[in-house]
Amino acid sequence: MNVPFVSFKPLEKELDADLRAAFERVYQRSWYIEGQEDEAFEKAFAAYCGSEHCVGCGNGLDALMLVLKALGVGEGDEVLVPSNTYIATALAVTYTGATPVFVEPDIRTYDLDPARLEAALTPKTKAVMPVHLYGQPCDMDPIMAFAGAHGLFVVEDCAQAHGATYHGQRIGTFGDAAGFSFYPGKNLGALGDAGAVVTNNRDLAEKVRALGNYGSDYKYHHVYQGNNSRLDELQAAFLAAKLPHLDRMNQDRRRIAARYLDEIHNPQLTLPYILPGTEPVWHIFAVRCRKRDELAAYLADKGIATNKHYPIPMHLQGAYASLGIPKGALPIAEEISATQLSLPMFYGMTDDEVSYVVDALNAFS
Ligand SMILES: Cc1ncc(COP(=O)(O)O)c(C=O)c1O
């Protein structure tokens, strides 16, 4: 049997007519940027998150960068980010002119460890960016308490966690604002690149919208040196067709995760730990294994595709060589990079496929 790492086919088959209708609607109207599809999706996604405002933009990286810029984060500032995230989190900081400061995660949850924030604080610290990595909500109460005590902004990176909850509240609604990615492989994915900011702060939402539209508050009137990062009508229409199915899709990921958690019994594997009071959405089901590369090759031989999130930690990437952080300085991020493996996980994965993966993992020696 071949088990892909991810497949869009099960959902696309179910929503085929809706997605084609969304395309037709936009095409018939011949209106492609800043229109009624965008407005409708923003309204629906804000409501889904339990937030007052949503501003669509070009991708998740831009969503985070535009929020930071709108908050006034820039040159000379520092922003606390986890040492083990996708590089976009750190790049969003860099693009404002500020410096990302890497804070080690809790190895059990893979999320930012609130107990380590204090040690990273300097007079330059302006903001903290919790990343709900792999779809597991961060421990937001202590993070918000820390930020409140030190007057820091909180910008949540929700790129991997659409719909996840912390004590019953959707992630993305704790901080000043949150950035989402709708990259096709995300829990809510467009048919191309797309992203959004959600916030309860009207002024912030307006500034983010202006910054993503050439710094313009109305046509040909430019109050900021902005970017071009808008959610286009086609992607908004596709996203609006998929959004009503997001909870159901997340539920299906939970079915798969529950089976992995119940049925994988190989002592060589460390399974994910779920922080009490959280409901993850399993963007990624991560295991750790000392013999990770051997395990990946063994699974590949059996037709099972896996992935590594992420094989090189940010501080050891050429892109951040200028920060001068040596190997060994962030041992938890390095440990995760060396041992983490992501198992197949996608809406519509069949029970037979899950069983095949479980059996293969349990037989690995
Ligand atoms: C944690 C995290 N942050 C930010 C991003 C950036 O999103 P995008 O690829 O839409 O720019 C991604 C996804 O790629 C991500 O996984």
PDB file of C-alpha atoms and ligand atoms in Angstrom, residues 59-61 64 85-86 88-89 131 157 159-160 181 183 186 194 310, ligand 1:
ATOM      1  CA  ASN A  59       0.017  34.661   2.608  1.00  0.00           C
ATOM      2  CA  GLY A  60       0.777  33.810   6.220  1.00  0.00           C
ATOM      3  CA  LEU A  61       4.224  35.392   6.266  1.00  0.00           C
ATOM      4  CA  LEU A  64       2.482  38.235  10.532  1.00  0.00           C
ATOM      5  CA  THR A  85       9.134  27.011  14.113  1.00  0.00           C
ATOM      6  CA  TYR A  86       8.858  27.373  10.380  1.00  0.00           C
ATOM      7  CA  ALA A  88       8.356  32.389   8.286  1.00  0.00           C
ATOM      8  CA  THR A  89       7.764  33.340  11.941  1.00  0.00           C
ATOM      9  CA  VAL A 131       3.326  29.695  17.436  1.00  0.00           C
ATOM     10  CA  ASP A 157       1.183  32.589  14.677  1.00  0.00           C
ATOM     11  CA  ALA A 159      -0.587  29.159  10.489  1.00  0.00           C
ATOM     12  CA  GLN A 160      -0.863  25.540  11.658  1.00  0.00           C
ATOM     13  CA  SER A 181      -1.785  30.959   6.524  1.00  0.00           C
ATOM     14  CA  TYR A 183      -1.261  27.617   2.110  1.00  0.00           C
ATOM     15  CA  LYS A 186      -2.912  23.892   5.955  1.00  0.00           C
ATOM     16  CA  ALA A 194      -3.415  33.175   0.917  1.00  0.00           C
ATOM     17  CA  TYR A 310      12.004  21.014  10.463  1.00  0.00           C
TER      18      TYR A 310
HETATM   19  C1  LIG B   1       4.304  28.307  11.635  1.00  0.00           C
HETATM   20  C2  LIG B   1       4.161  29.012  10.322  1.00  0.00           C
HETATM   21  N1  LIG B   1       4.176  30.360  10.286  1.00  0.00           N
HETATM   22  C3  LIG B   1       4.023  31.036   9.136  1.00  0.00           C
HETATM   23  C4  LIG B   1       3.853  30.385   7.942  1.00  0.00           C
HETATM   24  C5  LIG B   1       3.787  31.198   6.691  1.00  0.00           C
HETATM   25  O1  LIG B   1       2.668  30.962   5.914  1.00  0.00           O
HETATM   26  P1  LIG B   1       2.723  31.139   4.328  1.00  0.00           P
HETATM   27  O2  LIG B   1       3.435  29.971   3.756  1.00  0.00           O
HETATM   28  O3  LIG B   1       1.287  31.219   3.933  1.00  0.00           O
HETATM   29  O4  LIG B   1       3.436  32.431   4.053  1.00  0.00           O
HETATM   30  C6  LIG B   1       3.797  28.983   7.923  1.00  0.00           C
HETATM   31  C7  LIG B   1       3.545  28.195   6.701  1.00  0.00           C
HETATM   32  O5  LIG B   1       4.169  28.087   5.752  1.00  0.00           O
HETATM   33  C8  LIG B   1       3.972  28.278   9.138  1.00  0.00           C
HETATM   34  O6  LIG B   1       3.951  26.950   9.169  1.00  0.00           O
END
